[in-house]
mmCIF file of N, CA and C in Angstrom:
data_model
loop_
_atom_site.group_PDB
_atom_site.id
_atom_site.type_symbol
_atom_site.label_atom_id
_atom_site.label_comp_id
_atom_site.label_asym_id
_atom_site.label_seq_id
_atom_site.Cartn_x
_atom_site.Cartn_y
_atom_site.Cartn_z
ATOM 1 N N UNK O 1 0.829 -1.198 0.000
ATOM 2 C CA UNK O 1 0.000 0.000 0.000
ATOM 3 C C UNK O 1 0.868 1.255 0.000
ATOM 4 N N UNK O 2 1.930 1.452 0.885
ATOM 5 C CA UNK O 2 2.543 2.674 0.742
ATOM 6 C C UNK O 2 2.946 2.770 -0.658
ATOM 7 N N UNK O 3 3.813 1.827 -1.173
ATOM 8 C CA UNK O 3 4.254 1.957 -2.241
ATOM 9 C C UNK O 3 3.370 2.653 -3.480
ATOM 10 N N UNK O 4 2.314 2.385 -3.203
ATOM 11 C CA UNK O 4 1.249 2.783 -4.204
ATOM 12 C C UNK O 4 0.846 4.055 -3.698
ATOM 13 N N UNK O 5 1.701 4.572 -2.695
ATOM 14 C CA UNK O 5 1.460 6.125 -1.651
ATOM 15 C C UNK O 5 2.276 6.898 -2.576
ATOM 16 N N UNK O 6 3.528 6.062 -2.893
ATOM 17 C CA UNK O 6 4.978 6.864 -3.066
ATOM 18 C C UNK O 6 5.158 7.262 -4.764
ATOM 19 N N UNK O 7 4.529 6.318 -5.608
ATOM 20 C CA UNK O 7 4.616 6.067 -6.380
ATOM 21 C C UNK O 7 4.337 7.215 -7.542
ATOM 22 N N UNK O 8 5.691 8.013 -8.039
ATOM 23 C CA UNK O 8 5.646 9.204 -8.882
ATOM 24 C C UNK O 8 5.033 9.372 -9.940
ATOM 25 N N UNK O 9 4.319 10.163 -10.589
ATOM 26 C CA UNK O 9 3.365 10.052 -11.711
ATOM 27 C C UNK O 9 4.513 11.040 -12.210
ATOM 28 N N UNK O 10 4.905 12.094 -11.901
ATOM 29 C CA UNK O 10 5.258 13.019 -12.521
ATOM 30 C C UNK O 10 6.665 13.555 -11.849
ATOM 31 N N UNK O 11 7.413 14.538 -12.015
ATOM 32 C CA UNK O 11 8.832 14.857 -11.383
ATOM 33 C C UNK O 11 8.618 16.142 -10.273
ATOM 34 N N UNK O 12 7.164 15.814 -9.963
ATOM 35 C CA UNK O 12 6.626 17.313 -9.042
ATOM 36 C C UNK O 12 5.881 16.613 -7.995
ATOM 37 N N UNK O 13 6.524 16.580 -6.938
ATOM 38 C CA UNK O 13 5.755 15.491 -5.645
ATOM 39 C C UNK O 13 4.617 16.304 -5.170
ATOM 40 N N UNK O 14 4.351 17.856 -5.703
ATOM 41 C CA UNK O 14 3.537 18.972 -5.314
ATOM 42 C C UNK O 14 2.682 18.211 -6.506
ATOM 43 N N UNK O 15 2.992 17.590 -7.445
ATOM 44 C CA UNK O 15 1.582 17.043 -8.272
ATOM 45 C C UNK O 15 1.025 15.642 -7.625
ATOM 46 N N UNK O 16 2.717 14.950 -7.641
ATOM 47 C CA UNK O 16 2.515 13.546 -7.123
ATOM 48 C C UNK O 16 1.356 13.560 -6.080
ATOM 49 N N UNK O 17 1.570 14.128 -4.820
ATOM 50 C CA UNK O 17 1.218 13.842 -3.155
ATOM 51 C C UNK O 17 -0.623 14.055 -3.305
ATOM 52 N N UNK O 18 -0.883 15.652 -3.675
ATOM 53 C CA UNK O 18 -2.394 15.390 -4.245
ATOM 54 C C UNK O 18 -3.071 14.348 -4.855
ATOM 55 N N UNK O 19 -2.446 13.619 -5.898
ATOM 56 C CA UNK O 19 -3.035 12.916 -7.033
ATOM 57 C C UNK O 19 -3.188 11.835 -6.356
ATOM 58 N N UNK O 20 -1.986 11.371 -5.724
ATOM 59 C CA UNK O 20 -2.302 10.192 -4.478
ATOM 60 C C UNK O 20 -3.341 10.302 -3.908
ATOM 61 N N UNK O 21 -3.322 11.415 -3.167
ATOM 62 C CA UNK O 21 -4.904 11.633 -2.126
ATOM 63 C C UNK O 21 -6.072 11.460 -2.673
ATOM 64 N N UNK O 22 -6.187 12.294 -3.759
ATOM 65 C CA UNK O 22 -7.286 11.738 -4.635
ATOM 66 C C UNK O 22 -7.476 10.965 -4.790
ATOM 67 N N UNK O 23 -6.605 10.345 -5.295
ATOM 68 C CA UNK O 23 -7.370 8.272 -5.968
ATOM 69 C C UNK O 23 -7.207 7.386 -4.671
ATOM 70 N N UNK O 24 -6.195 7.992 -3.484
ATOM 71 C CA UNK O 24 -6.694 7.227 -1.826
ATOM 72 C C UNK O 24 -8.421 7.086 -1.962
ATOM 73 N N UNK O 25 -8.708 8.333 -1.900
ATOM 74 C CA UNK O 25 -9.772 9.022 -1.253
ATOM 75 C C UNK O 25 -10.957 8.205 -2.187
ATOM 76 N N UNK O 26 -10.822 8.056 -3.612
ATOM 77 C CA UNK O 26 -12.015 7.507 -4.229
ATOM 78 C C UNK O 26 -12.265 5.844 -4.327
ATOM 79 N N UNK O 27 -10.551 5.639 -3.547
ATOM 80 C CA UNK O 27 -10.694 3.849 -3.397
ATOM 81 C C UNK O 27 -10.929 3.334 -1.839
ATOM 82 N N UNK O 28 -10.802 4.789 -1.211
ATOM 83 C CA UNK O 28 -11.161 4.617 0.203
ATOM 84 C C UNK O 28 -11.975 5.722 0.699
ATOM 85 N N UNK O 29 -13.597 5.938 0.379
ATOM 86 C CA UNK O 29 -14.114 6.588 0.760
ATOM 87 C C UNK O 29 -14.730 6.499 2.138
ATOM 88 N N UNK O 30 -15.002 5.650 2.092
ATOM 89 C CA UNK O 30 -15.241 5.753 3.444
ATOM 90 C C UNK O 30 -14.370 5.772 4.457
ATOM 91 N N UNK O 31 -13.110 5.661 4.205
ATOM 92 C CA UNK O 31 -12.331 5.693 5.353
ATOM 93 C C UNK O 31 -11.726 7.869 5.166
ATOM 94 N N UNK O 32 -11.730 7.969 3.874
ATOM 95 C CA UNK O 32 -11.779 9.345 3.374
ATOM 96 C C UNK O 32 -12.667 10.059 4.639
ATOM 97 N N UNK O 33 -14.386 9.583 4.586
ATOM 98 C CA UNK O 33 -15.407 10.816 5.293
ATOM 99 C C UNK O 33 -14.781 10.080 6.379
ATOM 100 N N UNK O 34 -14.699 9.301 6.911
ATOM 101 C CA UNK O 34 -14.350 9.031 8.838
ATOM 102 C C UNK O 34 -13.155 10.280 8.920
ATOM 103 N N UNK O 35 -12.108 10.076 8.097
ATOM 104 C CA UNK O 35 -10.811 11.101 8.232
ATOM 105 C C UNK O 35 -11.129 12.549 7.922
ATOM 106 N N UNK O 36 -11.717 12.971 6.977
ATOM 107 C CA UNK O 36 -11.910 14.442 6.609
ATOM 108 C C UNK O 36 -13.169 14.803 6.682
ATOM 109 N N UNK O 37 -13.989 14.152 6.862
ATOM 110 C CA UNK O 37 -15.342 14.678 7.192
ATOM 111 C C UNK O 37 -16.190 14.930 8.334
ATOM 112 N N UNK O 38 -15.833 13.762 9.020
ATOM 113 C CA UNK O 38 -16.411 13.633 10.140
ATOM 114 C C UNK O 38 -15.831 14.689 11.309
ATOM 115 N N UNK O 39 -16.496 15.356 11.665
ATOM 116 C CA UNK O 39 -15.893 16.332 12.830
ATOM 117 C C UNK O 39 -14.866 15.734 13.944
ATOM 118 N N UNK O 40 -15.597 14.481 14.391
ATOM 119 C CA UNK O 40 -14.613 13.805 15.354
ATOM 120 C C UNK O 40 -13.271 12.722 14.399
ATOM 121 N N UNK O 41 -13.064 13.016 13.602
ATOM 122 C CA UNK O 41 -12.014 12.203 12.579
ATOM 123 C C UNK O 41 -10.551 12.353 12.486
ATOM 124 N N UNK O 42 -10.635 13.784 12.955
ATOM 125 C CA UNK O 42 -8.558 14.318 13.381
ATOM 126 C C UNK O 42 -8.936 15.009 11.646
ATOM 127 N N UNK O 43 -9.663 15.526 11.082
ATOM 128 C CA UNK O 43 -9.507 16.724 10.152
ATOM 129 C C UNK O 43 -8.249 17.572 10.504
ATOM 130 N N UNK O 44 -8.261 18.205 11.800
ATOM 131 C CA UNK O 44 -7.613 18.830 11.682
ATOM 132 C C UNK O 44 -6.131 18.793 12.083
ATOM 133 N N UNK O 45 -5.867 17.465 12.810
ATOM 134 C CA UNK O 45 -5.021 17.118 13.066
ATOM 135 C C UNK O 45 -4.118 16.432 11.653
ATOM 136 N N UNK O 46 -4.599 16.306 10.455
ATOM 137 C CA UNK O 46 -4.335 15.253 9.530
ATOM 138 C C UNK O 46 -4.188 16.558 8.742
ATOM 139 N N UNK O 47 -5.004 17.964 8.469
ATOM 140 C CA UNK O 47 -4.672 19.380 8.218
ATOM 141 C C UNK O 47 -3.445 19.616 8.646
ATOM 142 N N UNK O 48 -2.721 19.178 9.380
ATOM 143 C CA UNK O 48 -1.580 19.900 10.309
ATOM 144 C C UNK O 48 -0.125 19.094 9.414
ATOM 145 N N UNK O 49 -0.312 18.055 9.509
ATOM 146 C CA UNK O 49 0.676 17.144 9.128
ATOM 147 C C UNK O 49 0.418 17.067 7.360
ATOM 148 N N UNK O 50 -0.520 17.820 6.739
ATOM 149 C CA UNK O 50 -0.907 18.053 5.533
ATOM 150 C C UNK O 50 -0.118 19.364 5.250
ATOM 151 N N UNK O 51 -0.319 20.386 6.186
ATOM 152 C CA UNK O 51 0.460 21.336 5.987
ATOM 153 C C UNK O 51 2.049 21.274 6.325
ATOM 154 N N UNK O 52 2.474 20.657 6.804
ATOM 155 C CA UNK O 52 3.894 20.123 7.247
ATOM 156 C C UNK O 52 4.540 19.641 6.193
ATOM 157 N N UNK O 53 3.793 18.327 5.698
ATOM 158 C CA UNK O 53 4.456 17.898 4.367
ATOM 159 C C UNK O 53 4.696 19.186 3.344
ATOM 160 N N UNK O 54 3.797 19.540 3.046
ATOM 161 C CA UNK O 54 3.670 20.822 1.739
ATOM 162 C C UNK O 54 4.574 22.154 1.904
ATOM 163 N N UNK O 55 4.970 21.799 3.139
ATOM 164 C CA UNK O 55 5.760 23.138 3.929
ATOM 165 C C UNK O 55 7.220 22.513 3.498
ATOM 166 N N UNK O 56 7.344 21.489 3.648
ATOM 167 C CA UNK O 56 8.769 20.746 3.497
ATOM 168 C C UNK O 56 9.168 20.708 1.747
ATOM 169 N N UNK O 57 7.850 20.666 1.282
ATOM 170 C CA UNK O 57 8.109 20.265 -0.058
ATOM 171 C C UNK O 57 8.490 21.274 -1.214
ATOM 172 N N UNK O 58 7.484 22.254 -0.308
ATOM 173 C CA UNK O 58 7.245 24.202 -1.419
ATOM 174 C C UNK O 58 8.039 24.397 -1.639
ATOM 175 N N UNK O 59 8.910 24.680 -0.541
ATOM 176 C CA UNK O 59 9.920 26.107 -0.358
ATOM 177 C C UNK O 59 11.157 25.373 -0.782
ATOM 178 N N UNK O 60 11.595 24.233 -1.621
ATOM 179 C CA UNK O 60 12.429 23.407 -2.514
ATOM 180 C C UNK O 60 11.598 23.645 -3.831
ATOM 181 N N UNK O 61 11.121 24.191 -4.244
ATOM 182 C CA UNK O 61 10.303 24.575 -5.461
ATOM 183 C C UNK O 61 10.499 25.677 -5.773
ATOM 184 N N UNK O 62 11.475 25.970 -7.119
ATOM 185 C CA UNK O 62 11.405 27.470 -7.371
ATOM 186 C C UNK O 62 10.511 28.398 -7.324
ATOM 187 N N UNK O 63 9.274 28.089 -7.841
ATOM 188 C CA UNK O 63 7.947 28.781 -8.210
ATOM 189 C C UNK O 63 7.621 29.663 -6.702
ATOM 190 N N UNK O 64 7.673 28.591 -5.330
ATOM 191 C CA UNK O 64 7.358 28.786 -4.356
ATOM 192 C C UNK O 64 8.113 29.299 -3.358
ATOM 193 N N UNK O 65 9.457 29.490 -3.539
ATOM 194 C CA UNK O 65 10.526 30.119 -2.623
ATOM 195 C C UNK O 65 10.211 31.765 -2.565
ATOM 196 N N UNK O 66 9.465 32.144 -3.300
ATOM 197 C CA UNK O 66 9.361 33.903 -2.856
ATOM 198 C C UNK O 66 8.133 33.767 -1.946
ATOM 199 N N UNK O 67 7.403 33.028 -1.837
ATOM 200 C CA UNK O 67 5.848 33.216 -0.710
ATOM 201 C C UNK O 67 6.336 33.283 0.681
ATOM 202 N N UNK O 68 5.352 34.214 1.331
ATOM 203 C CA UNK O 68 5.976 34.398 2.588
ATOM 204 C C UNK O 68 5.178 33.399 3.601
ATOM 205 N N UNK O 69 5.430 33.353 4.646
ATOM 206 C CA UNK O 69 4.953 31.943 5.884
ATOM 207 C C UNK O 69 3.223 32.451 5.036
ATOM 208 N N UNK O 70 2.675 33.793 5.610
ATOM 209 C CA UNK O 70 1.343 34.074 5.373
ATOM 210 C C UNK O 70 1.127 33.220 3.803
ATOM 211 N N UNK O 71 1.755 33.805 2.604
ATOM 212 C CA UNK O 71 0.951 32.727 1.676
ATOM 213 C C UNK O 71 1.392 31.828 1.231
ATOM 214 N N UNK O 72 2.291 31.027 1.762
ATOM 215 C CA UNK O 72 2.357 29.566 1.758
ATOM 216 C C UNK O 72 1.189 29.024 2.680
ATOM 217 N N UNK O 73 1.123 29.626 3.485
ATOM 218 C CA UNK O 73 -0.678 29.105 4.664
ATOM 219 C C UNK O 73 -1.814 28.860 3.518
ATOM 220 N N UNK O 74 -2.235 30.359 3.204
ATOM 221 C CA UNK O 74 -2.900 30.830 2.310
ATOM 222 C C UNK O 74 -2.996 29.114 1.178
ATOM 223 N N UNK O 75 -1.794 29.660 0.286
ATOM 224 C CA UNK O 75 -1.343 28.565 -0.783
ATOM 225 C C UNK O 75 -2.007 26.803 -0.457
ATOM 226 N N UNK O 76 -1.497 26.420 0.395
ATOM 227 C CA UNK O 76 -1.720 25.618 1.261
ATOM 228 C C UNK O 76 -3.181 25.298 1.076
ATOM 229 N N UNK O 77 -3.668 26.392 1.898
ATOM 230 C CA UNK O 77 -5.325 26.389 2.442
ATOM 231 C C UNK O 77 -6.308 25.734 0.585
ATOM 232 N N UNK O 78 -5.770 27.007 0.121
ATOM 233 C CA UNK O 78 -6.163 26.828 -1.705
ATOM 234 C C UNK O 78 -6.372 25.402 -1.872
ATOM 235 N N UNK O 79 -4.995 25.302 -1.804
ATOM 236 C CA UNK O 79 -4.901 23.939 -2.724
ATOM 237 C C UNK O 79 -5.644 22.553 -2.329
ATOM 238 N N UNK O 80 -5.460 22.699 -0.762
ATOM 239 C CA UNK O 80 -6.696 21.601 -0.070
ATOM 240 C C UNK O 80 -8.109 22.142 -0.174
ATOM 241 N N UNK O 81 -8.430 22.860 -0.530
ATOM 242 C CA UNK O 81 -9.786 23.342 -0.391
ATOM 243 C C UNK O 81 -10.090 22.593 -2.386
ATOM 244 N N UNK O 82 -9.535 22.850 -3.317
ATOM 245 C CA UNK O 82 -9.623 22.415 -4.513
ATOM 246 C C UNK O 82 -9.382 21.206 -4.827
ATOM 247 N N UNK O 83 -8.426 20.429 -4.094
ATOM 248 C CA UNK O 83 -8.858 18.960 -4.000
ATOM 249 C C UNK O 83 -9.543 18.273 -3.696
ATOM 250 N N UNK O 84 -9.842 18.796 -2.141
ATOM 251 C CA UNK O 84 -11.480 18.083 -1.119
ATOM 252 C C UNK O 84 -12.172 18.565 -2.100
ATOM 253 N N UNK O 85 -12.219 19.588 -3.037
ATOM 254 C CA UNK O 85 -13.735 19.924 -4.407
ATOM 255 C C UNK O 85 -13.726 18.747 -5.145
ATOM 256 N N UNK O 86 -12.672 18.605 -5.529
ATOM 257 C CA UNK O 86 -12.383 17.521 -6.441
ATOM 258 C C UNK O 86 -12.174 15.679 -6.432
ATOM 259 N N UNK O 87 -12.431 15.612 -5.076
ATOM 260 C CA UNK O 87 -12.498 14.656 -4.581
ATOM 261 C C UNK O 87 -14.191 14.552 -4.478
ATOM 262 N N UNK O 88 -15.102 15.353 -3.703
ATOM 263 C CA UNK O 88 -16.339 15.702 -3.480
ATOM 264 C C UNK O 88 -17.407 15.414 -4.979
ATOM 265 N N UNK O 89 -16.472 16.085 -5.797
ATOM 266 C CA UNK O 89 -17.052 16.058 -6.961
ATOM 267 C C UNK O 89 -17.672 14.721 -8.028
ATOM 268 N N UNK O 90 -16.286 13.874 -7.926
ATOM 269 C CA UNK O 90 -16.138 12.390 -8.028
ATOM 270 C C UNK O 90 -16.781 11.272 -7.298
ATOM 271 N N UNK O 91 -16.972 11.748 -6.186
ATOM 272 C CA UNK O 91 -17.397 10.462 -5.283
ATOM 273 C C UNK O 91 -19.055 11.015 -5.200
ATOM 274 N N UNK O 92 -19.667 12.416 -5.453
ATOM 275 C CA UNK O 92 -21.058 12.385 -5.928
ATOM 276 C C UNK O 92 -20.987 12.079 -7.652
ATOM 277 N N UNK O 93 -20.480 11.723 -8.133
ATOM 278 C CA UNK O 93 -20.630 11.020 -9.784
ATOM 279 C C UNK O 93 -20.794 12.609 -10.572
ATOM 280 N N UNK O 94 -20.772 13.444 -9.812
ATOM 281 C CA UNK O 94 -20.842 14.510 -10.798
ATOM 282 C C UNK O 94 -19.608 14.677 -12.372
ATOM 283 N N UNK O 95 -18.776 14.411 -11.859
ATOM 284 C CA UNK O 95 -17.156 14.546 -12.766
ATOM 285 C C UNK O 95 -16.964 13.050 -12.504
ATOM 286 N N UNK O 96 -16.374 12.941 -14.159
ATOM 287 C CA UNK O 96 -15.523 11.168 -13.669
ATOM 288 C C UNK O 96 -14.175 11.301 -14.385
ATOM 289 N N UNK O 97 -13.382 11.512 -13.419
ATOM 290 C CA UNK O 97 -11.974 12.322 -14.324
ATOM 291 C C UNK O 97 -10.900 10.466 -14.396
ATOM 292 N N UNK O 98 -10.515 10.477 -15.310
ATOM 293 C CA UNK O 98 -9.298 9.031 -15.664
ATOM 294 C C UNK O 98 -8.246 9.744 -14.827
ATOM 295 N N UNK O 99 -7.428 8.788 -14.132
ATOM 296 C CA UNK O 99 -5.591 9.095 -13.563
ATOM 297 C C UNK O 99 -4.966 10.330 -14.355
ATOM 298 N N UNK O 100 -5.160 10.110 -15.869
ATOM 299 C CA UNK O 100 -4.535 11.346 -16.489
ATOM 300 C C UNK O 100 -5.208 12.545 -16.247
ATOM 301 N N UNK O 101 -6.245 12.860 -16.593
ATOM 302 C CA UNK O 101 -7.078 13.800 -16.242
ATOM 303 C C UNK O 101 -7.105 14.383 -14.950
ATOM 304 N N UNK O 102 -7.234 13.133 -14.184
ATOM 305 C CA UNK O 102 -6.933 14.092 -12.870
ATOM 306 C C UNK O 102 -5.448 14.746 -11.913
ATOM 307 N N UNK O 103 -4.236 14.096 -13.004
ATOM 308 C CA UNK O 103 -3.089 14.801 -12.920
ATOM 309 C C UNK O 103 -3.185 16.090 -13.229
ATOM 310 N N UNK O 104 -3.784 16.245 -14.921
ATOM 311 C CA UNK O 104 -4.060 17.430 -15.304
ATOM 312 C C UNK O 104 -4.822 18.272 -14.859
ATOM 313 N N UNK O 105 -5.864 18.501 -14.343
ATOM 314 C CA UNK O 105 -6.394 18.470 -13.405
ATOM 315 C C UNK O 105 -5.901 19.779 -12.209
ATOM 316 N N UNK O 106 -5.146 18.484 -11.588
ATOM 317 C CA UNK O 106 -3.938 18.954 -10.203
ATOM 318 C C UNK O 106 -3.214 19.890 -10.735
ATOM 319 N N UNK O 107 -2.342 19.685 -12.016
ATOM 320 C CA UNK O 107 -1.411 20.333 -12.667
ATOM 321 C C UNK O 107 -2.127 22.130 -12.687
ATOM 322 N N UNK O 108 -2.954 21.822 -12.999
ATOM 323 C CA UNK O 108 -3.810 23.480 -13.828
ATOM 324 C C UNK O 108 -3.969 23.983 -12.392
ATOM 325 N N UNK O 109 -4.467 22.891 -11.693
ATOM 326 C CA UNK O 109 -5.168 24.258 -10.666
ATOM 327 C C UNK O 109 -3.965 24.496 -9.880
ATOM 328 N N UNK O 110 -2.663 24.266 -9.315
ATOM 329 C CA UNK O 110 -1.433 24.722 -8.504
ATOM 330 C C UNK O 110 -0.659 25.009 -9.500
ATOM 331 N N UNK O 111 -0.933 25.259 -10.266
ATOM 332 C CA UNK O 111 -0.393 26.379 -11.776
ATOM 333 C C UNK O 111 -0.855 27.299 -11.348
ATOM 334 N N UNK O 112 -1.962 27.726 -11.330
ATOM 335 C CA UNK O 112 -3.187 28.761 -11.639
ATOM 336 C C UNK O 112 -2.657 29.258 -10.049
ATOM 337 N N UNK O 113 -2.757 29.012 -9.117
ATOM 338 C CA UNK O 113 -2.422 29.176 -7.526
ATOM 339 C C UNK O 113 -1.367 29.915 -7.680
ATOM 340 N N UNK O 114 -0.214 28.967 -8.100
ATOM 341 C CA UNK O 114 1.507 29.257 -8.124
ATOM 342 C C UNK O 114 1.292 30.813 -8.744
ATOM 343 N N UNK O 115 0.804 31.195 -9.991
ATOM 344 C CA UNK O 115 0.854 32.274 -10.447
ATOM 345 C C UNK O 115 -0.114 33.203 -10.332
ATOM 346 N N UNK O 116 -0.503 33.182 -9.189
ATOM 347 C CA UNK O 116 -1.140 34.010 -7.966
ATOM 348 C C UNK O 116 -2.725 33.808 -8.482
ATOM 349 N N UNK O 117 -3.245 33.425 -9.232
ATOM 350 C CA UNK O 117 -4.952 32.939 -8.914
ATOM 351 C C UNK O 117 -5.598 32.974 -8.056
ATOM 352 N N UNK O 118 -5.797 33.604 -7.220
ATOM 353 C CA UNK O 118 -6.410 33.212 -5.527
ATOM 354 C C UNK O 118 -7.854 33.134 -5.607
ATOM 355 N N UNK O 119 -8.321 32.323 -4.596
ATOM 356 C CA UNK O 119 -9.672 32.174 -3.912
ATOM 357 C C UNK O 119 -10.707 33.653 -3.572
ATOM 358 N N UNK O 120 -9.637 34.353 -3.274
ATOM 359 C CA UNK O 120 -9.476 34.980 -2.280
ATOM 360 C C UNK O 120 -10.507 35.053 -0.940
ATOM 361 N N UNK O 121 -10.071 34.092 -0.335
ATOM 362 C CA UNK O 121 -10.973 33.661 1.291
ATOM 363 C C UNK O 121 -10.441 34.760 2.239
ATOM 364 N N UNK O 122 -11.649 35.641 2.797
ATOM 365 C CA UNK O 122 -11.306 36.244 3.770
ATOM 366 C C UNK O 122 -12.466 35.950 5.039
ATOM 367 N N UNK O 123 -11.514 34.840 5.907
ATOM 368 C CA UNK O 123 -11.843 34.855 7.099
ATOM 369 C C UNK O 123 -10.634 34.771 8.151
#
C-alpha cells in the first residue's frame, strides 16, 4: 500500500502527493469521510501534518521560494480546499476524471495558484 502512496506520476511530488490523495480518497471513501469529514475524525489534526508535508516540499520549489509563511498558509489552504472539491465532486458522480485527467487536473489548478490565482478567502 505505501508503495502505491509513493509512487511518482510526474517529477513534481507537489503534483505527485495530491493525485495520491485523490485516488486514496475515491478507493477509500469511506475511510476518506471518517478522516476528513467527520468532525470527530482528526480533520484537523491530519490538516496539520498536511500542511507540514507541503511546507517541506514548497519552499524546494522554485515557483514557491518567494511566498511568505502568510501565503504559503494561504497557498496551502487553496490547494486543499480544490482537491477536497475535487475529490467531493467524483465520489457524488458529478465529474468522472481518468488518472490522467486528474493529474491534469492537479497540474492546472497549482499552476493557476503558483501564479497568484487566488480564492481569495477572507476569514
Amino acid at each position: 500500500m505505501k508503495n502505491s502512496l509513493t509512487k511518482p506520476f510526474t517529477e513534481d511530488v507537489l503534483i505527485n502527493t495530491p493525485t495520491h490523495f485523490v485516488e486514496w480518497a475515491l478507493k477509500k471513501p469511506v475511510l476518506y469521510k471518517v478522516c476528513w469529514v467527520d468532525p470527530n475524525g482528526g480533520g484537523k489534526y491530519l490538516y496539520g501534518l498536511s500542511e507540514e508535508f507541503y511546507h517541506e516540499y514548497a519552499f524546494k520549489v522554485e515557483r514557491f521560494k518567494h511566498l511568505s509563511e502568510k501565503e504559503f498558509q494561504m497557498h496551502h489552504l487553496e490547494t486543499l480546499i480544490l482537491i477536497s472539491g475535487l475529490i467531493s465532486l467524483q465520489m457524488s458522480g458529478i465529474i468522472s476524471l481518468s488518472h490522467d485527467e486528474i493529474i491534469q487536473m492537479i497540474t492546472k489548478i497549482l499552476g493557476d495558484i503558483a501564479q497568484g490565482q487566488k480564492l481569495e478567502l477572507n476569514f
